[in-house]
Short mmCIF file of C-alpha atoms and ligand atoms in Angstrom, two decimals:
data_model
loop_
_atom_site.label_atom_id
_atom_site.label_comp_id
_atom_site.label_asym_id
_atom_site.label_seq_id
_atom_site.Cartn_x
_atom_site.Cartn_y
_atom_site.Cartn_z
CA UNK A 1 -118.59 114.44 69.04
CA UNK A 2 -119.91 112.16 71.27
CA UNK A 3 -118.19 110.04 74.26
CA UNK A 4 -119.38 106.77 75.53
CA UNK A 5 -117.76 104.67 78.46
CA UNK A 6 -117.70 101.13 78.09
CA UNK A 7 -117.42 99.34 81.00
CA UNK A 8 -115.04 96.02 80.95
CA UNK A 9 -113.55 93.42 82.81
CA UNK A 10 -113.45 94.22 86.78
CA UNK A 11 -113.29 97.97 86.48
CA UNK A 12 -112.12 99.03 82.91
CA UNK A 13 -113.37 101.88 80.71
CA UNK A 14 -112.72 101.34 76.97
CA UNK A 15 -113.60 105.04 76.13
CA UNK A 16 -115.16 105.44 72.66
CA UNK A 17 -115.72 108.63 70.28
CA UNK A 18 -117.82 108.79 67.17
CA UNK A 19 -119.24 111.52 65.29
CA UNK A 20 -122.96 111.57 64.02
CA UNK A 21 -121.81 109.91 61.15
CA UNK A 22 -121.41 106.71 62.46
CA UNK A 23 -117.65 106.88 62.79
CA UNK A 24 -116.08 105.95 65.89
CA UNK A 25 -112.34 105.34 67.30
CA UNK A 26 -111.34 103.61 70.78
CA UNK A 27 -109.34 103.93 73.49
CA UNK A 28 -107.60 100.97 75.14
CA UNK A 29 -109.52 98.16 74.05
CA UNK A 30 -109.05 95.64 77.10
CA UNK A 31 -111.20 93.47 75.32
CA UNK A 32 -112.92 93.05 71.46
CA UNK A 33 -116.34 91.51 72.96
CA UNK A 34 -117.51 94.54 74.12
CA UNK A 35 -116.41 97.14 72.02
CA UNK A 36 -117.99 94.91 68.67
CA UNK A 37 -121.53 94.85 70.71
CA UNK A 38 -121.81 98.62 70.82
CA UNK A 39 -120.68 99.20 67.52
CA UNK A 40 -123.37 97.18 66.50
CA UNK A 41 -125.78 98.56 68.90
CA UNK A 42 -124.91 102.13 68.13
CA UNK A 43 -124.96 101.05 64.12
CA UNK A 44 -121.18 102.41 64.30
CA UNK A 45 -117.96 101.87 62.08
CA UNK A 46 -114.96 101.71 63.95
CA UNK A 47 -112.02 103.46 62.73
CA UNK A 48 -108.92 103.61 64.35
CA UNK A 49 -108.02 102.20 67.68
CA UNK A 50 -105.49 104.22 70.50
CA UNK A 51 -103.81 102.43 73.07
CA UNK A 52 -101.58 104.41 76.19
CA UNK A 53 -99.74 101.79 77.23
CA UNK A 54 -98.75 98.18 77.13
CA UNK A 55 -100.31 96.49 80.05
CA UNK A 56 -103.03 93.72 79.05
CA UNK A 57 -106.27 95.43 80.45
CA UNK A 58 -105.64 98.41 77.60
CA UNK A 59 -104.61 96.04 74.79
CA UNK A 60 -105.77 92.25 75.12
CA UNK A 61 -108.65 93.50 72.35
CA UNK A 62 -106.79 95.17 69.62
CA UNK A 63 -105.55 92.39 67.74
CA UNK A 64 -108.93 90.62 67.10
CA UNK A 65 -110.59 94.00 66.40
CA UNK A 66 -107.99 94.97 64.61
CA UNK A 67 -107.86 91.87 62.06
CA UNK A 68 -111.86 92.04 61.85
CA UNK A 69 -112.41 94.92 61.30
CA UNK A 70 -109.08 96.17 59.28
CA UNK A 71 -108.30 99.24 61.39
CA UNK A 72 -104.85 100.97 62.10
CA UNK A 73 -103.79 100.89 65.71
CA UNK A 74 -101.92 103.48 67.69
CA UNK A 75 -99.86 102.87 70.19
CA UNK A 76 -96.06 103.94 71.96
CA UNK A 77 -93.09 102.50 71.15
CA UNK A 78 -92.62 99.81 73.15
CA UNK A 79 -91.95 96.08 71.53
CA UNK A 80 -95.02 94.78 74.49
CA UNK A 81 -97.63 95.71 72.32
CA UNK A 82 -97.66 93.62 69.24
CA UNK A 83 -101.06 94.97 67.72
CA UNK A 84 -99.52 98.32 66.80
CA UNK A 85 -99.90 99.22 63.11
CA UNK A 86 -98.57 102.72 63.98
CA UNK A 87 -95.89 103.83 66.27
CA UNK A 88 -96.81 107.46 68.26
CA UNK A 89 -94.28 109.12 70.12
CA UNK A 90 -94.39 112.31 72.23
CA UNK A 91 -95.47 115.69 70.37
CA UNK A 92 -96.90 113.94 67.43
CA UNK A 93 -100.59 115.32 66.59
CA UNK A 94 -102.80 112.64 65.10
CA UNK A 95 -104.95 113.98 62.34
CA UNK A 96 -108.12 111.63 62.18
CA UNK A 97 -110.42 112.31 58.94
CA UNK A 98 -113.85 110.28 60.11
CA UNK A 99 -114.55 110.99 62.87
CA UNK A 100 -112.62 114.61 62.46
CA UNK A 101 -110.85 114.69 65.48
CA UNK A 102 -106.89 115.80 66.20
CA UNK A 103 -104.67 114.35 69.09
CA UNK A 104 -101.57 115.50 70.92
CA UNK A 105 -99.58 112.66 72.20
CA UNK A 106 -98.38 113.59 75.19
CA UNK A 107 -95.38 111.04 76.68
CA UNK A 108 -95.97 110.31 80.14
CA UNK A 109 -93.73 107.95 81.74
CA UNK A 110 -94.46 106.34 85.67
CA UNK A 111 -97.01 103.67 85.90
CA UNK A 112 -94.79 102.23 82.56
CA UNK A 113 -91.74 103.87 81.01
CA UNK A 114 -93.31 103.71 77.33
CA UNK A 115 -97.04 105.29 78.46
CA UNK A 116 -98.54 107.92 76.41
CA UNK A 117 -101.31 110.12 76.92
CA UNK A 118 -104.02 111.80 74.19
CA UNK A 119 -105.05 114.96 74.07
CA UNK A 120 -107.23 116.74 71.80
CA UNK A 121 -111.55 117.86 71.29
CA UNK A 122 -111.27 119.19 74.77
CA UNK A 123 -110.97 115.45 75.97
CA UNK A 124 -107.81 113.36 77.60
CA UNK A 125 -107.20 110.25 77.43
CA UNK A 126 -104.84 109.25 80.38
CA UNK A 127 -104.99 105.25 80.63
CA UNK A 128 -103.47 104.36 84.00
CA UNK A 129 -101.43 107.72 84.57
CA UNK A 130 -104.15 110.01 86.02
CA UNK A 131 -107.52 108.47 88.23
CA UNK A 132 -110.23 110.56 89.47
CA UNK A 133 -108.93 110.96 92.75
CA UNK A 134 -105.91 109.02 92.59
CA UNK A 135 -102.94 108.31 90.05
CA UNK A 136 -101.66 104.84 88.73
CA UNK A 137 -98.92 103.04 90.64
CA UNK A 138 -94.76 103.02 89.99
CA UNK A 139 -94.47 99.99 87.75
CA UNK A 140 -91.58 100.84 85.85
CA UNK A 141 -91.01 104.62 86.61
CA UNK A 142 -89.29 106.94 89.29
CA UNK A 143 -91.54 108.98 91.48
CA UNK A 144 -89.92 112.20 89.32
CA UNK A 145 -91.24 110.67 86.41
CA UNK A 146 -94.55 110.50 87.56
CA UNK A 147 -95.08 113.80 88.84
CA UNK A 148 -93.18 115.29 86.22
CA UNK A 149 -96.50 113.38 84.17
CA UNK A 150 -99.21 114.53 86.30
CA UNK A 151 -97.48 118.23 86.00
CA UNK A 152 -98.23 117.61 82.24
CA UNK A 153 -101.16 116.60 82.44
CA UNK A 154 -102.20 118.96 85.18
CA UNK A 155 -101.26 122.26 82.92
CA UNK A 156 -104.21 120.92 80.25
CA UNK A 157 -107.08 123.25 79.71
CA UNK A 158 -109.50 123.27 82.87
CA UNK A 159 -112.34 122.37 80.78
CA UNK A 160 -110.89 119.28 79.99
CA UNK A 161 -112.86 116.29 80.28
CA UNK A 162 -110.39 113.81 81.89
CA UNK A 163 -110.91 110.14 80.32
CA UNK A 164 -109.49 107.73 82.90
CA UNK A 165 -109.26 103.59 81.98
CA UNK A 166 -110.67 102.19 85.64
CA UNK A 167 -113.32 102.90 88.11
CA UNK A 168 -111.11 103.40 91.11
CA UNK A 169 -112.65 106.67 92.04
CA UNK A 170 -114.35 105.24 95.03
CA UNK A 171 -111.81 103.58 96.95
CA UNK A 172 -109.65 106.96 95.62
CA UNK A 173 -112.15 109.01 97.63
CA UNK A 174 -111.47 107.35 100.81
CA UNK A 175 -107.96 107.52 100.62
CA UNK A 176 -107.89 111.37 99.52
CA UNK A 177 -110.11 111.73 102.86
CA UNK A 178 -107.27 110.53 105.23
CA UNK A 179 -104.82 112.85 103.21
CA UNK A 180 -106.85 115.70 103.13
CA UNK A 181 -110.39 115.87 105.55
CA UNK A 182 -110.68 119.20 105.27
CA UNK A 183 -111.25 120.18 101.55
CA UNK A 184 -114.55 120.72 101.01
CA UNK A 185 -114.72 120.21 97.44
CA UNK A 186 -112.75 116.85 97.92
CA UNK A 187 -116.02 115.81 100.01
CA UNK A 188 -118.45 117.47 98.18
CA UNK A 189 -117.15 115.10 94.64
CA UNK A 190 -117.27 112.06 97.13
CA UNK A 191 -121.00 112.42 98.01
CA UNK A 192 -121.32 112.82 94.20
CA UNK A 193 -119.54 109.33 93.21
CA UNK A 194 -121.05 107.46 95.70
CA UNK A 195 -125.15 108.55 93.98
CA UNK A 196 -123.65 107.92 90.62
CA UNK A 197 -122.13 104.25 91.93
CA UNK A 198 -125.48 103.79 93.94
CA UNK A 199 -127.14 104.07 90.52
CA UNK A 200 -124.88 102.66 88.71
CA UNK A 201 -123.09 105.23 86.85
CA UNK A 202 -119.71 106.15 85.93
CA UNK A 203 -117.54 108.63 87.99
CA UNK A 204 -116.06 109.80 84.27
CA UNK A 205 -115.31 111.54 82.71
CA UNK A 206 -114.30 114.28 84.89
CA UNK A 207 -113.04 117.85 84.61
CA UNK A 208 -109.50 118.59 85.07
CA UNK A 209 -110.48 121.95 86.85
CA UNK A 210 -112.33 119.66 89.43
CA UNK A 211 -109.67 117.01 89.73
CA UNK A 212 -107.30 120.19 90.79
CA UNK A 213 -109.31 121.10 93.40
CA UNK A 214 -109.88 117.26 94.83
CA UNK A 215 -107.19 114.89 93.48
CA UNK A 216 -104.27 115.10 96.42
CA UNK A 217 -101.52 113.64 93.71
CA UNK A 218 -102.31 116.90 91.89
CA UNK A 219 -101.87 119.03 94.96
CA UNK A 220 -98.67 118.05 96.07
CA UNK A 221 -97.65 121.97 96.46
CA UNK A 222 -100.63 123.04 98.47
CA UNK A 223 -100.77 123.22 102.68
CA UNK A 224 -102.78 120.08 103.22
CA UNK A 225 -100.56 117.72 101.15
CA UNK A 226 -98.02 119.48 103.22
CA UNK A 227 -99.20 119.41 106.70
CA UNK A 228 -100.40 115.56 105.83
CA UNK A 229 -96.78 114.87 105.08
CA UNK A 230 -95.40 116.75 108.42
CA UNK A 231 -98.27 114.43 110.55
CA UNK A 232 -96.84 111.53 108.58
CA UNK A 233 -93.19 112.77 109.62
CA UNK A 234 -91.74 112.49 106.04
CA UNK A 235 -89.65 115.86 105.10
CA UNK A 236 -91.79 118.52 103.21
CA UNK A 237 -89.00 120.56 101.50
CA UNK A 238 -88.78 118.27 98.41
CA UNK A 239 -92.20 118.06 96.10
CA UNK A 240 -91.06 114.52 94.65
CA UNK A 241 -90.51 113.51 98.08
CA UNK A 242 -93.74 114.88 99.13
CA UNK A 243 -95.39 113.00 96.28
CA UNK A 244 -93.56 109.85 96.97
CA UNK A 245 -94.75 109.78 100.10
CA UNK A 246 -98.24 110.16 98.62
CA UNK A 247 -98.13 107.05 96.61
CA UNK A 248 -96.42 104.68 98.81
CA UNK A 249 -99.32 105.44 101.54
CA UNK A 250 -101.90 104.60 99.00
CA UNK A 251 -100.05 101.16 98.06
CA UNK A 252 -100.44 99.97 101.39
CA UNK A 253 -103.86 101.74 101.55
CA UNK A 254 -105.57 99.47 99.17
ZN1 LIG B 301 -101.84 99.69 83.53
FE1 LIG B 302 -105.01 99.32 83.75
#
């Protein structure tokens, strides 16, 4: 199976997969333009199109493809998305035929109530829940919510290669740095994204296993998230607190 990132609008990833048969399916097409010039440059057959959640830089796309090019669309239930030719709902697996490829849809409420996550081929496809570095913001869901997502998400195989819709993992970096200077790893993956931005590349996908060792939204139970949140005097007893406090610094961060 084989992954490619296309890059759209400002900092968008529409991820795609296709076998070596010239089938392919997307992820969260923010727009049809670029998805139809790879298929064509790639000599590829699109099959089926998944979107996470309703918000117009995942789905703005999937109608025109869509009519064009007469594919079924995936997508949560939620009345915002108006493309969907199939509803998906958490704990249903999606059997795909060409390419051959099964998904667990994972719910994963927080950035919106109605997001969904796909999991399956050793790959995840996380839309706005989980960044490299960072997580999406509280739209429409409770900090619980959110972390009770990222816990989900989080207790995925290691080896999972984590499929994230924007290139935030930058300006992620510099905000994990204030939470946590002292994690090695954390600075070690920082040194890496900015050679792959200086030539051009993207950040993802990334491993999960690597995103636990770096990410600071995943590591809400570990001393440095902890001592961060004592320097910040915000009470460390309470994890959702703790991860609250997390995501209302970065807010005002960037
Ligand atoms: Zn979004
Ligand atoms: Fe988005």
């Amino acid at each position: 199976m084989n992954i490619v990132s296309i890059p759209a609008l400002t900092d968008n990833y529409i991820w795609l997969l296709h076998d070596d048969h010239a089938s392919a399916l997307i992820v969260d097409p923010s727009a049809s333009a670029p998805v139809e010039t790879v298929l064509t440059t790639l000599g590829l057959r699109l099959k089926a199109i998944l979107i996470t959640h309703h918000h117009l830089d995942h789905t703005a796309g999937a109608k025109a493809l869509r009519d064009r090019l007469d594919v079924p669309v995936y997508a949560p239930q939620d009345r915002r998305i108006e493309a969907a030719t199939h509803r998906v709902t958490n704990g249903d697996e999606l059997y795909f035929v060409a390419p051959a490829v099964k998904f667990r849809v994972l719910a994963v409420p927080g950035h919106t109530l109605s997001h969904v996550a796909y999991a399956g081929e050793g790959l995840l496809f996380c839309g706005d829940t989980l960044f490299s570095l960072g997580c999406g913001r509280l739209f429409e869901g409770s900090p619980e919510q959110m972390l009770a997502s990222l816990d989900r998400l989080a207790a995925l195989p290691d080896a999972t290669q984590v499929c994230c819709a924007h290139e935030y993992t930058a300006a992620n970096a510099r905000f994990a740095a204030l939470v946590t200077p002292e994690n090695t790893a954390l600075a070690l993956r920082t040194r890496q994204v900015a050679a792959l931005r200086a030539a051009g590349k993207p950040t993802l996908p990334v491993l999960l296993a690597g995103e636990k060792a770096t990410n600071p939204f995943l590591r809400v139970d570990h001393t440095e998230v902890i001592d961060w949140c004592a320097r910040q005097g915000v009470a460390t007893e309470s994890r959702t607190v703790r991860f609250a406090a997390l995501r209302k610094a970065k807010d005002v961060f960037s």
